[in-house]
Amino acid sequence: MKNKIITLSIFSMLLFKGYNANSQTVKAKKQNKTTRVKSLSSEFDAKIDKLVAQMTLEEKIGMLHGNSMFSTGGVKRLGIPELKMADGPLGVREEISRDNWSAAGWDNDFATYYPASGALAATWNTKMAYTFGNSVGQEMRARDKDMLLSPAINIVRTPLGGRTYEYSTEDPFLNKKMAVPLIVGLQDNDVMACVKHFAANNQETNRDFVDVQIDERTLREIYLPAFEAAVKEAKAYSIMGAYNKFRGEYLCENDYMLNTILRDEWGFKGVVVSDWAAVHSTVKTLKNGLDIEMGTPKPFNEFFLADKLIAAAKAGEISEAEIDKHVKRILGVLFQVKAMGGKDRVKGSIATEAHYQDAYKIAAEAIVLLKNDHNALPLQLNGVKSIAVIGNNATKKNALGGFGAGVKTKREITPLEGLKNRLPSSIKINYAEGYLERYDKKNKGKLGDITLNGPVTIDKLDPEKLEEAINAAKNSDVAIVFAGSNRDYETEASDRRDLKLPFGQEELIKKVLAVNPRTIVVMIAGAPFEIEEISKETKALVWSWFNGSEGGNALADVLLGKVNPSGKLPWTMPREIMDSPAHATKSFPGDKTVTYAEGILVGYRWFDTKNIAPMYPFGYGLSYTTFAFENAKADKKEYDNDDIITVSVDVKNTGKVDGKEVVQLYASKSDSKIQRAAQELKGFKKVLVKAGENQKVTINVPVKELAYYNVTSKKWVVEPGSYTLKLGTSSRDIKKEVVVLIK
């Protein structure tokens, strides 16, 4: 471009400028702190127009549907490559065959297994979100992929959701604040994020056809904010349409969602990809906003946007100009990630020690300390000669498993391996499996039926395994039980039956506690369980996750005190399922239709507004040290609509070890003229405070974040008046309050 800055076209500006250009502080420093907007404008538009003019109808339509399991057609004679995709909620999926789900059998597609999104959300650390995206992006490029089918940012509406481990959080604010840096980190590596599943995709039961009914205010305030931020702030290049219907129309052909909201209101100029086999029509699908149809069960030329579309175009049912519009969008994102255009593209790297360390850092900050009576943790090893390690989850690997995208990895440190790596050789480990992971053989692998019909777990403990566990606990100074779930039990395509621990684990834990009071319980799971009895009886309770390649090492470091836990729950853990809003309102799972009867009162909003005591509240997590909040104040007393409220508080570490605390800011308006939740998360910041020291924490809250969606005016409105800004360490542990006036 000879150092000339060319004015960006509307197409390029809306899609490509924004967050990616002006938010990368690291890159900005390397460019002498100057921010340059890439000239991806008239040059590209002209090239795209020229390419489209040379293409046949068949070549154009070949780009609009899968030509393999994870790619779309290119046009070799014109230098247009296939658009190559990969699944990736836990890292880059292994290579599979072009025309079926079997593994391709490569020996160079091993990848890093990263902590699941629930774990990432539990860090409450936006820097970790960027690290996650950036690290996965490098692995994508090492595998020569263009589009990562991730992140999944739907709201956790029910604790029973099969994808709760992947959907991360029940709160729209936390969702968007974690999603944006992840997407930016990924796309910094010349890779498209495909943000999914748009939208209102909050259950696996009947997911292929259930018609979701949500009132407009709830849709806007709860279920869309993370997607809107992904488009407007992170400049995501791709969105994936969901399986389900919304207000009577399938979401991959939903004009209101894909055209009115996504493109007209939000200005999205990227591509919309279907979930696999989620398309149900040809002309309607294309006109209503979908660009690429993906799927499996039939030959690729039989897709709705393949031979059927060619026939529809030749019959005059759809114009070639309409088809061109979608082809141009695909070419636009291919240019953006440098799959075309001859520019230097990120080469990437995969399964490196640096990436394993990225996974470790996330895992270490994700682990949540739920209970720690009498400082049972960290483990004091003085005088300890033996430790009983009990439970199938001590050795269970979760990189692969269940239905959905796993990772083929060379490294997955289990909890038992982590302890062996970290404990002195003088301490004997007495391992006992304790319980067997068993299902009713008749229903094993019957996907989609865990909620209602099976596979029924066999919860009766094996007498021999139980005896081994009790003997190990009796004959050890300390016992650690690793319980919870796994990715065969928590899985895409199946919601869980209930909140009970499977496989007889509760009985096992109680019997181990009876013979060894120095028993620590560690839960490994992606979603809540009913653990009130266990919580009462054990002195120490830890929550870990499907926590990546280094999960076992991170967990051992927390148990032994090398790492001070700083994770916070990204969802509410109810005492029982009927306390949870979707179940209390009897609006889950629905039959052909599901109505979100709880409205805006999702997650902690319901518990806090209805004064229902949770087992563990949203945002909860303990530390090996203690913190005090002092001197909370706002920079002013009155604010206008366009102002930013700056709230500061001093966080003092009053304990004896360094630790990280998450300052959470909730907004409340008690005299509101509209229905509101008792409080809503509107800011948070994670900070390291050394023992005995003080850190001033500042949180900026744009006044517009206090707005509600006015259905009548179809606008976001900030209600004037007095607001209470509450600072705390969970939704139920508010330390300080600041009152401000909005004019």
XYZ file of C-alpha atoms in Angstrom:
743
model
C 0.000 0.000 0.000
C 3.110 2.238 -0.120
C 2.463 3.628 3.373
C -0.779 5.264 2.325
C -3.812 4.778 4.521
C -6.803 3.932 2.406
C -10.285 4.684 3.641
C -11.972 1.483 4.674
C -15.096 0.407 2.858
C -18.203 -0.147 4.950
C -17.781 -3.921 4.561
C -14.216 -4.041 5.782
C -14.607 -1.426 8.492
C -17.529 -3.115 10.192
C -15.966 -6.543 10.125
C -12.272 -6.017 10.441
C -11.338 -2.840 12.278
C -12.442 -2.440 15.875
C -11.175 -4.575 18.691
C -8.602 -6.541 16.741
C -6.821 -3.411 15.621
C -6.898 -1.270 18.715
C -6.949 -3.608 21.708
C -3.743 -5.573 21.347
C -1.518 -3.796 23.810
C 1.337 -6.220 23.336
C 1.386 -5.775 19.577
C 0.931 -2.034 19.939
C 4.082 -1.804 22.053
C 6.012 -3.679 19.403
C 4.863 -1.040 16.905
C 6.267 1.809 19.007
C 2.895 2.238 20.682
C 1.209 3.240 17.425
C -1.950 1.540 16.282
C -2.238 0.873 12.575
C -5.497 -0.133 10.988
C -4.826 -2.735 8.346
C -5.847 -1.640 4.867
C -8.230 -4.462 4.139
C -10.516 -2.374 2.053
C -11.114 -1.442 -1.533
C -8.174 -3.644 -2.460
C -9.982 -6.697 -1.094
C -13.447 -5.666 -2.237
C -12.206 -5.294 -5.790
C -10.432 -8.651 -5.677
C -13.540 -10.318 -4.279
C -15.765 -8.819 -6.985
C -13.314 -9.960 -9.659
C -13.196 -13.510 -8.310
C -16.979 -13.796 -8.062
C -17.355 -12.561 -11.634
C -15.181 -15.445 -12.841
C -16.997 -18.185 -10.924
C -19.633 -20.529 -12.265
C -22.886 -21.022 -10.399
C -21.741 -24.483 -9.344
C -18.440 -23.136 -7.995
C -20.213 -20.491 -5.969
C -22.632 -22.952 -4.440
C -19.753 -25.322 -3.716
C -18.498 -22.727 -1.237
C -21.817 -22.617 0.636
C -21.815 -26.169 1.979
C -19.523 -28.794 3.396
C -17.475 -30.807 0.937
C -16.037 -32.838 3.806
C -16.822 -33.258 7.495
C -14.975 -30.044 8.385
C -14.374 -28.023 5.214
C -16.248 -26.201 2.482
C -15.466 -26.216 -1.209
C -12.830 -23.999 -2.761
C -12.164 -23.076 -6.370
C -8.689 -24.327 -7.196
C -8.445 -22.716 -10.646
C -9.000 -19.282 -9.056
C -6.762 -19.852 -6.046
C -9.675 -20.034 -3.601
C -8.869 -22.591 -0.902
C -11.218 -24.757 1.088
C -12.331 -23.162 4.347
C -10.924 -25.607 6.895
C -12.614 -25.934 10.292
C -11.839 -27.710 13.548
C -13.777 -28.354 16.726
C -12.117 -26.850 19.737
C -13.811 -26.292 23.119
C -10.961 -28.212 24.825
C -8.293 -27.660 22.179
C -7.930 -28.585 18.512
C -9.736 -31.809 17.704
C -7.841 -34.676 16.092
C -8.034 -34.969 12.315
C -10.958 -37.062 11.161
C -11.779 -38.633 7.812
C -13.185 -36.405 5.113
C -16.477 -38.271 4.779
C -17.134 -39.900 8.163
C -16.459 -39.500 11.887
C -13.631 -42.035 12.096
C -10.146 -40.795 12.943
C -7.889 -40.003 10.002
C -5.085 -41.873 11.738
C -2.510 -39.095 11.600
C 0.490 -39.227 13.912
C 1.070 -35.454 13.938
C -2.306 -34.183 15.187
C -1.677 -34.450 18.916
C -2.680 -31.205 20.609
C -2.736 -29.500 23.985
C -5.801 -30.321 26.072
C -6.988 -27.032 27.580
C -9.312 -26.574 30.561
C -12.998 -26.531 29.637
C -14.847 -23.219 29.382
C -16.409 -23.694 32.816
C -12.912 -23.783 34.261
C -11.843 -20.745 32.280
C -14.871 -18.813 33.546
C -13.990 -19.865 37.112
C -10.687 -17.989 36.840
C -12.640 -14.715 36.565
C -9.492 -13.507 34.808
C -9.810 -11.873 31.396
C -6.049 -12.233 30.847
C -6.473 -16.001 31.133
C -9.216 -15.791 28.507
C -6.827 -14.068 26.107
C -4.127 -16.647 26.925
C -6.585 -19.438 26.140
C -7.603 -17.956 22.786
C -4.073 -17.038 21.755
C -2.663 -20.446 22.647
C -5.422 -22.385 20.854
C -5.074 -20.044 17.879
C -1.409 -20.963 17.525
C -2.322 -24.663 17.583
C -5.002 -24.103 14.940
C -2.490 -22.536 12.607
C 0.023 -25.331 13.189
C -2.724 -27.649 11.942
C -3.426 -25.324 8.966
C -6.992 -24.570 10.052
C -8.998 -21.427 9.303
C -11.964 -21.579 11.680
C -12.277 -22.774 15.283
C -15.800 -23.946 16.122
C -15.657 -22.218 19.492
C -16.265 -20.540 21.928
C -19.688 -21.686 23.097
C -21.154 -18.783 25.061
C -24.757 -19.748 25.746
C -26.153 -19.108 29.209
C -26.216 -21.946 31.736
C -29.973 -21.998 32.334
C -30.162 -25.333 34.137
C -27.542 -27.096 36.273
C -28.489 -30.309 34.450
C -27.309 -29.076 31.058
C -25.081 -31.547 29.259
C -22.927 -28.685 27.972
C -22.671 -26.705 31.207
C -18.951 -27.601 31.320
C -18.610 -25.993 27.878
C -21.058 -23.088 28.242
C -19.173 -21.675 31.218
C -21.516 -19.341 33.136
C -25.059 -18.315 34.064
C -24.312 -14.590 33.887
C -24.357 -12.499 30.675
C -21.824 -9.959 31.963
C -19.229 -12.536 33.007
C -19.920 -14.379 29.746
C -19.131 -11.403 27.546
C -16.145 -10.217 29.557
C -14.508 -13.651 29.191
C -15.616 -14.243 25.591
C -14.249 -11.028 24.076
C -10.548 -11.454 24.983
C -10.715 -15.148 24.082
C -11.983 -14.307 20.594
C -9.423 -11.536 20.172
C -6.605 -13.851 21.271
C -7.709 -16.489 18.811
C -8.153 -14.128 15.867
C -4.786 -12.487 16.526
C -3.410 -15.698 14.997
C -5.142 -15.392 11.609
C -7.915 -17.772 12.670
C -11.676 -17.220 12.661
C -13.636 -17.719 15.850
C -17.004 -19.343 15.194
C -19.041 -18.180 18.179
C -21.867 -20.545 19.067
C -24.689 -21.465 19.341
C -26.752 -18.472 18.228
C -28.948 -18.293 20.218
C -31.166 -19.444 23.101
C -29.570 -22.891 22.923
C -29.736 -23.835 26.597
C -30.635 -27.510 26.717
C -29.659 -30.738 25.006
C -33.027 -32.443 25.573
C -35.050 -32.155 22.336
C -32.420 -29.749 21.055
C -33.038 -30.638 17.400
C -36.588 -29.324 17.359
C -37.612 -27.673 20.646
C -39.222 -24.279 20.082
C -37.837 -21.757 22.580
C -40.149 -18.977 23.718
C -38.463 -16.032 25.465
C -39.898 -12.585 26.035
C -37.985 -9.807 24.313
C -36.561 -8.166 27.415
C -35.196 -11.455 28.725
C -33.733 -12.273 25.316
C -31.923 -8.945 25.157
C -30.737 -8.765 28.764
C -29.765 -12.395 29.411
C -29.272 -14.449 26.266
C -27.834 -12.011 23.700
C -25.270 -9.732 25.442
C -22.306 -12.078 25.027
C -23.084 -12.595 21.336
C -23.482 -8.850 20.811
C -20.123 -8.203 22.471
C -18.535 -10.949 20.359
C -19.706 -9.122 17.245
C -19.277 -5.475 18.238
C -16.223 -5.615 20.513
C -14.288 -8.745 19.552
C -15.193 -8.491 15.837
C -15.791 -12.217 15.573
C -15.574 -13.376 11.971
C -18.098 -16.192 12.258
C -21.236 -17.207 14.159
C -22.765 -20.686 14.369
C -26.530 -21.060 14.200
C -28.166 -23.353 16.760
C -30.247 -26.511 16.294
C -33.392 -25.393 18.060
C -36.266 -23.228 16.977
C -36.862 -19.739 18.313
C -40.410 -18.394 18.238
C -41.468 -20.990 15.705
C -38.560 -20.762 13.254
C -35.411 -22.872 13.178
C -32.441 -20.727 14.157
C -30.468 -21.506 10.998
C -33.270 -19.937 8.961
C -34.506 -17.370 11.470
C -34.869 -13.999 9.779
C -35.328 -12.085 13.047
C -32.187 -13.485 14.663
C -29.848 -13.725 11.659
C -30.897 -10.663 9.674
C -32.765 -8.205 11.897
C -30.617 -8.554 15.021
C -27.263 -9.988 13.930
C -26.739 -8.099 10.686
C -29.058 -5.069 10.670
C -28.784 -4.074 14.343
C -25.291 -5.276 15.212
C -23.631 -4.748 11.830
C -22.223 -8.269 11.551
C -20.515 -8.792 8.185
C -18.911 -12.170 8.725
C -20.249 -15.627 7.964
C -22.984 -17.628 9.652
C -22.336 -21.374 9.733
C -24.948 -23.976 10.590
C -24.530 -26.476 13.362
C -24.070 -29.929 11.876
C -27.283 -31.036 10.107
C -29.231 -28.063 11.509
C -30.513 -26.833 8.127
C -34.111 -27.564 7.080
C -34.691 -25.623 3.842
C -32.907 -24.190 0.829
C -34.141 -20.794 -0.359
C -35.497 -19.734 3.027
C -32.231 -20.629 4.777
C -30.124 -18.545 2.410
C -32.447 -15.538 2.307
C -32.812 -15.551 6.084
C -29.118 -15.189 6.717
C -27.183 -18.475 6.757
C -24.016 -18.638 4.647
C -22.576 -22.134 5.103
C -24.372 -25.436 5.671
C -22.422 -28.128 7.497
C -23.523 -31.598 8.514
C -23.141 -35.297 8.163
C -25.845 -37.840 7.694
C -26.037 -37.757 3.875
C -23.743 -37.209 0.855
C -22.477 -33.632 0.680
C -24.111 -32.906 -2.688
C -27.504 -33.707 -1.131
C -27.279 -30.853 1.385
C -29.949 -28.153 1.182
C -27.355 -25.630 -0.002
C -25.828 -27.998 -2.594
C -27.654 -29.604 -5.550
C -31.015 -28.363 -4.234
C -29.708 -24.784 -4.337
C -28.373 -25.207 -7.879
C -31.810 -26.421 -8.947
C -33.531 -23.550 -7.112
C -31.277 -20.982 -8.805
C -31.832 -22.462 -12.262
C -35.590 -22.486 -11.623
C -35.513 -18.795 -10.710
C -36.523 -19.389 -7.085
C -33.462 -17.487 -5.882
C -31.294 -14.940 -7.685
C -27.624 -15.377 -8.401
C -27.106 -11.954 -6.805
C -28.358 -13.420 -3.504
C -25.923 -16.318 -3.839
C -23.100 -13.879 -4.653
C -23.756 -12.016 -1.402
C -22.989 -15.119 0.652
C -19.963 -16.083 -1.430
C -18.510 -12.590 -0.934
C -18.860 -12.912 2.837
C -16.892 -16.166 2.778
C -14.187 -14.675 0.566
C -14.010 -11.688 2.907
C -13.163 -13.782 5.955
C -10.710 -15.922 3.962
C -8.836 -12.733 3.045
C -9.025 -11.504 6.640
C -7.271 -14.575 8.067
C -4.766 -14.501 5.167
C -5.907 -17.811 3.729
C -5.922 -15.767 0.525
C -4.049 -12.714 -0.627
C -0.455 -13.885 -0.418
C 0.283 -12.190 2.907
C 2.441 -13.734 5.620
C 0.230 -15.818 7.845
C 0.886 -16.992 11.392
C 2.582 -20.399 11.207
C 1.677 -21.482 14.740
C 2.936 -24.248 16.997
C 1.237 -27.170 18.711
C 1.589 -29.266 21.872
C 4.582 -27.232 22.996
C 5.810 -26.884 26.548
C 4.726 -23.233 26.423
C 1.171 -24.290 25.585
C 1.104 -26.903 28.325
C 2.114 -24.105 30.679
C -0.736 -21.957 29.365
C -3.081 -24.828 30.226
C -1.467 -25.096 33.680
C -1.900 -21.385 34.441
C -5.598 -21.501 33.576
C -6.140 -24.730 35.540
C -4.373 -23.390 38.625
C -6.571 -20.267 38.728
C -9.759 -22.218 38.036
C -9.743 -24.501 41.085
C -12.314 -23.444 43.697
C -11.883 -23.991 47.430
C -15.425 -24.529 48.736
C -14.747 -25.425 52.364
C -11.676 -25.399 54.587
C -12.495 -25.867 58.274
C -9.626 -25.691 60.763
C -7.181 -25.011 57.900
C -7.337 -28.627 56.739
C -5.745 -27.343 53.539
C -3.119 -26.873 52.357
C -1.938 -30.302 53.462
C 0.687 -30.140 56.184
C 3.055 -33.012 55.508
C 4.899 -32.971 58.826
C 4.512 -36.435 60.271
C 2.543 -37.680 57.253
C 3.909 -40.979 56.037
C 1.021 -42.171 53.901
C -1.864 -40.711 51.904
C -4.857 -42.679 50.628
C -5.929 -41.609 47.148
C -9.426 -42.923 46.531
C -11.794 -42.722 43.574
C -12.044 -43.539 39.896
C -11.635 -39.820 39.163
C -8.079 -39.960 40.520
C -7.085 -41.762 37.328
C -9.897 -40.859 34.907
C -8.840 -39.005 31.746
C -11.237 -36.512 30.197
C -9.534 -35.175 27.069
C -11.599 -37.652 25.101
C -15.011 -39.022 26.031
C -18.685 -38.330 25.713
C -20.338 -37.031 22.573
C -18.666 -33.993 21.085
C -15.255 -32.562 20.591
C -12.402 -34.023 22.567
C -8.660 -33.669 22.132
C -6.059 -36.248 21.176
C -3.189 -35.380 23.482
C 0.092 -36.889 24.582
C -0.172 -35.299 28.007
C -3.019 -35.479 30.478
C -1.808 -35.457 34.064
C -4.381 -37.164 36.279
C -4.835 -36.196 39.960
C -2.975 -39.336 41.065
C -0.088 -38.569 38.710
C -0.050 -34.971 39.931
C 0.315 -36.073 43.537
C 3.048 -38.528 42.601
C 4.844 -35.699 40.792
C 4.596 -33.334 43.757
C 4.725 -35.401 46.958
C 8.071 -36.330 48.572
C 9.137 -39.870 47.709
C 9.080 -40.698 51.440
C 5.278 -40.494 51.502
C 3.508 -43.666 50.476
C 0.421 -43.349 48.292
C -2.240 -46.003 48.854
C -4.515 -45.907 45.815
C -7.982 -47.502 45.710
C -10.439 -47.124 42.837
C -13.348 -47.004 45.295
C -16.236 -46.925 42.834
C -16.829 -48.246 39.336
C -18.098 -46.085 36.507
C -20.965 -48.280 35.369
C -24.088 -47.853 33.272
C -27.099 -49.986 32.529
C -25.815 -51.996 29.551
C -29.175 -51.816 27.816
C -28.919 -48.028 27.477
C -25.170 -47.414 27.432
C -24.268 -44.927 24.742
C -27.891 -44.040 24.058
C -27.225 -40.367 23.521
C -29.805 -37.751 24.355
C -31.532 -39.873 26.952
C -29.642 -39.270 30.191
C -32.299 -36.798 31.300
C -35.393 -38.885 30.839
C -34.794 -42.546 30.052
C -31.186 -43.607 30.610
C -28.439 -44.649 30.492
C -29.132 -45.457 34.105
C -26.009 -45.481 36.222
C -25.456 -48.425 38.494
C -25.057 -46.714 41.853
C -24.453 -49.779 43.956
C -20.868 -49.910 45.173
C -18.788 -52.948 44.396
C -18.109 -54.622 47.797
C -14.511 -55.482 46.935
C -13.718 -51.959 45.708
C -15.372 -50.462 48.790
C -13.355 -52.663 51.128
C -10.117 -51.669 49.353
C -11.013 -47.985 49.767
C -11.876 -48.339 53.464
C -8.659 -50.239 54.137
C -6.613 -47.612 52.271
C -8.256 -44.839 54.320
C -7.816 -46.700 57.618
C -4.143 -47.357 56.977
C -3.203 -43.848 55.832
C -2.557 -40.648 57.738
C -4.649 -38.605 55.293
C -7.261 -39.585 52.693
C -8.222 -37.714 49.535
C -11.357 -38.818 47.680
C -11.594 -37.772 44.037
C -15.263 -37.851 43.105
C -17.678 -36.002 40.828
C -18.302 -36.629 37.174
C -16.552 -37.169 33.849
C -17.034 -36.368 30.196
C -18.873 -39.599 29.525
C -21.526 -38.594 32.051
C -21.604 -34.858 31.288
C -21.885 -34.729 27.534
C -23.259 -32.901 24.548
C -26.560 -34.400 23.318
C -27.641 -35.383 26.849
C -28.838 -33.432 29.840
C -28.459 -35.103 33.220
C -31.349 -36.762 35.064
C -30.750 -35.052 38.391
C -28.123 -33.510 40.648
C -27.182 -36.682 42.491
C -23.621 -37.933 42.388
C -23.475 -41.037 40.196
C -21.884 -44.452 40.815
C -22.587 -44.605 44.578
C -19.996 -41.947 45.345
C -21.868 -40.278 48.208
C -22.034 -43.565 50.143
C -18.332 -44.171 49.442
C -17.322 -40.724 50.712
C -19.349 -41.095 53.911
C -17.805 -44.488 54.646
C -14.285 -43.190 54.057
C -14.958 -40.193 56.326
C -16.179 -42.567 59.021
C -12.819 -44.365 59.199
C -10.541 -41.380 58.541
C -11.662 -37.934 59.720
C -8.649 -36.413 57.933
C -10.394 -36.894 54.588
C -10.391 -34.232 51.903
C -12.971 -34.398 49.107
C -12.149 -33.164 45.612
C -14.936 -32.875 43.053
C -13.985 -33.070 39.384
C -16.937 -31.984 37.274
C -18.199 -29.299 34.925
C -21.607 -28.719 36.474
C -23.240 -28.579 39.908
C -24.069 -31.623 41.999
C -26.118 -32.119 45.136
C -23.346 -32.259 47.741
C -24.869 -30.762 50.888
C -24.366 -33.883 53.024
C -20.776 -34.289 51.880
C -20.086 -30.610 52.498
C -21.373 -30.904 56.060
C -19.247 -33.921 56.926
C -15.883 -33.162 55.346
C -13.493 -30.539 56.682
C -12.176 -29.616 53.239
C -13.961 -29.556 49.889
C -12.336 -28.588 46.595
C -13.940 -28.135 43.180
C -11.878 -28.853 40.093
C -12.923 -29.221 36.464
C -12.146 -31.014 33.232
C -8.951 -29.117 33.681
C -6.632 -29.810 30.786
C -3.278 -31.419 30.127
C -1.756 -30.111 33.356
C -4.880 -30.459 35.516
C -3.390 -33.036 37.895
C -0.269 -30.973 38.558
C -2.323 -27.815 39.138
C -4.608 -29.673 41.531
C -1.679 -31.141 43.493
C -0.109 -27.684 43.752
C -3.334 -26.297 45.240
C -3.725 -29.166 47.718
C -0.114 -28.822 48.853
C -0.150 -25.026 49.044
C 2.248 -24.192 46.236
C -0.705 -22.427 44.617
C -3.204 -20.445 46.684
C -6.650 -21.187 45.171
C -8.399 -18.219 43.589
C -11.179 -19.756 41.499
C -14.761 -18.555 41.902
C -17.908 -20.415 40.903
C -19.247 -19.157 37.550
C -22.723 -20.480 38.397
C -24.912 -21.037 41.461
C -24.823 -24.453 43.116
C -28.354 -25.147 44.412
C -29.127 -27.303 47.429
C -31.643 -29.196 45.317
C -32.760 -29.011 41.716
C -36.195 -27.523 42.469
C -34.507 -24.425 43.890
C -33.142 -23.640 40.435
C -35.338 -21.239 38.400
C -36.008 -23.323 35.278
C -37.115 -26.184 37.516
C -38.926 -24.122 40.157
C -41.075 -22.666 37.355
C -41.547 -26.159 35.855
C -40.278 -24.872 32.519
C -37.572 -27.439 31.777
C -37.223 -29.356 29.552
C -40.518 -28.693 27.780
C -41.865 -30.972 25.064
C -42.063 -29.454 21.610
C -42.025 -25.990 23.168
C -40.156 -24.593 26.155
C -41.145 -21.246 27.676
C -38.531 -19.516 29.827
C -40.978 -18.744 32.608
C -38.341 -17.376 34.985
C -37.697 -14.481 32.605
C -34.714 -12.334 33.586
C -34.292 -14.169 36.902
C -31.679 -16.656 35.722
C -29.116 -18.171 38.080
C -28.168 -16.040 41.076
C -30.704 -13.393 40.017
C -33.433 -15.886 40.984
C -31.806 -17.048 44.216
C -31.007 -13.523 45.400
C -34.360 -12.023 44.388
C -36.441 -14.872 45.833
C -34.257 -15.144 48.965
C -33.483 -18.813 48.339
C -30.308 -19.997 50.036
C -27.978 -21.751 47.574
C -25.547 -24.496 48.511
C -22.749 -22.283 47.213
C -23.491 -18.902 45.636
C -22.409 -17.463 42.313
C -18.910 -15.991 42.532
C -18.010 -18.005 45.638
C -14.538 -19.335 46.381
C -12.249 -19.363 49.400
C -8.507 -18.747 49.741
C -5.709 -19.885 52.046
C -5.550 -16.286 53.194
C -8.165 -13.694 54.181
C -9.027 -10.319 52.706
C -10.647 -7.150 53.980
C -12.291 -4.398 51.902
C -11.872 -0.788 53.019
C -12.420 2.761 51.731
C -14.982 1.938 49.046
C -15.997 5.018 47.086
C -17.085 6.340 43.718
C -15.302 9.198 41.965
C -18.493 11.296 41.939
C -21.948 11.290 43.499
C -23.942 12.061 40.348
C -23.574 10.817 36.787
C -25.039 11.399 33.348
C -25.977 8.676 30.872
C -22.703 8.845 28.959
C -20.479 8.852 32.041
C -18.336 6.115 33.457
C -18.645 5.398 37.171
C -15.232 4.748 38.694
C -15.469 2.734 41.900
C -12.405 2.066 44.024
C -11.809 -0.087 47.081
C -8.742 -1.025 49.094
C -8.213 -4.776 49.321
C -6.035 -5.810 52.231
C -4.549 -9.283 52.605
C -5.044 -9.909 56.322
C -3.553 -13.398 56.274
C -0.071 -14.876 56.106
C 0.223 -15.943 52.461
C 0.040 -14.101 49.159
C -3.257 -14.566 47.361
C -5.536 -13.441 44.562
C -8.996 -12.086 45.230
C -11.802 -11.284 42.804
C -13.555 -8.018 43.628
C -17.112 -8.347 42.312
C -19.379 -5.354 41.742
C -23.137 -5.845 41.724
C -25.645 -3.093 40.906
C -28.997 -2.813 42.627
C -31.963 -0.442 42.358
C -34.466 -1.034 45.135
C -37.016 1.614 44.071
C -37.170 0.678 40.397
C -40.441 1.149 38.540
C -39.755 -1.992 36.506
C -39.133 -5.590 37.481
C -35.464 -6.096 38.294
C -33.272 -8.728 39.856
C -32.164 -7.954 43.401
C -28.692 -7.334 41.966
C -26.694 -7.856 38.780
C -22.987 -8.281 38.171
C -21.654 -5.156 36.451
C -17.910 -5.310 37.093
C -15.111 -7.473 38.489
C -11.359 -7.456 38.824
C -8.913 -10.096 39.960
C -5.936 -8.812 41.921
C -2.869 -10.317 43.577
C -2.298 -8.984 47.092
C 0.775 -9.992 49.058
C 0.433 -11.007 52.703
C -0.067 -7.986 54.944
C -0.222 -5.586 52.012
C -2.912 -3.424 50.494
C -4.005 -3.004 46.852
C -6.287 -0.302 45.535
C -8.707 -1.870 43.060
C -10.542 0.308 40.546
C -13.551 -0.873 38.558
C -15.090 1.218 35.791
C -18.817 0.851 35.189
C -20.245 2.688 32.165
C -23.604 4.123 33.193
C -25.054 2.445 30.088
C -24.299 -0.940 31.711
C -27.126 -0.123 34.152
C -29.686 0.027 31.353
C -32.658 -2.281 30.931
C -34.255 -3.143 27.598
C -37.477 -1.190 27.064
C -39.694 -3.409 24.932
C -42.062 -0.576 23.972
C -39.408 1.800 22.648
C -37.106 -1.067 21.553
C -34.216 0.749 23.190
C -31.854 0.357 26.121
C -32.919 2.789 28.852
C -31.088 3.874 31.989
C -33.679 4.504 34.664
C -32.733 7.676 36.559
C -32.394 7.654 40.306
C -30.351 6.097 43.054
C -28.286 2.896 42.527
C -26.425 0.860 45.111
C -23.133 -0.565 43.905
C -22.217 -3.549 46.065
C -18.652 -4.798 46.377
C -18.087 -8.339 47.526
C -16.498 -11.730 47.004
C -19.681 -13.500 45.856
C -23.299 -12.561 45.206
C -23.997 -13.438 48.875
C -20.899 -11.947 50.491
C -21.168 -8.192 50.047
C -18.488 -6.280 51.966
C -19.099 -2.628 51.029
C -21.739 -0.512 49.336
C -21.548 2.741 47.415
C -24.639 4.758 46.459
C -24.649 6.859 43.277
C -27.250 9.021 41.578
C -27.972 8.768 37.860
C -29.464 11.981 36.514
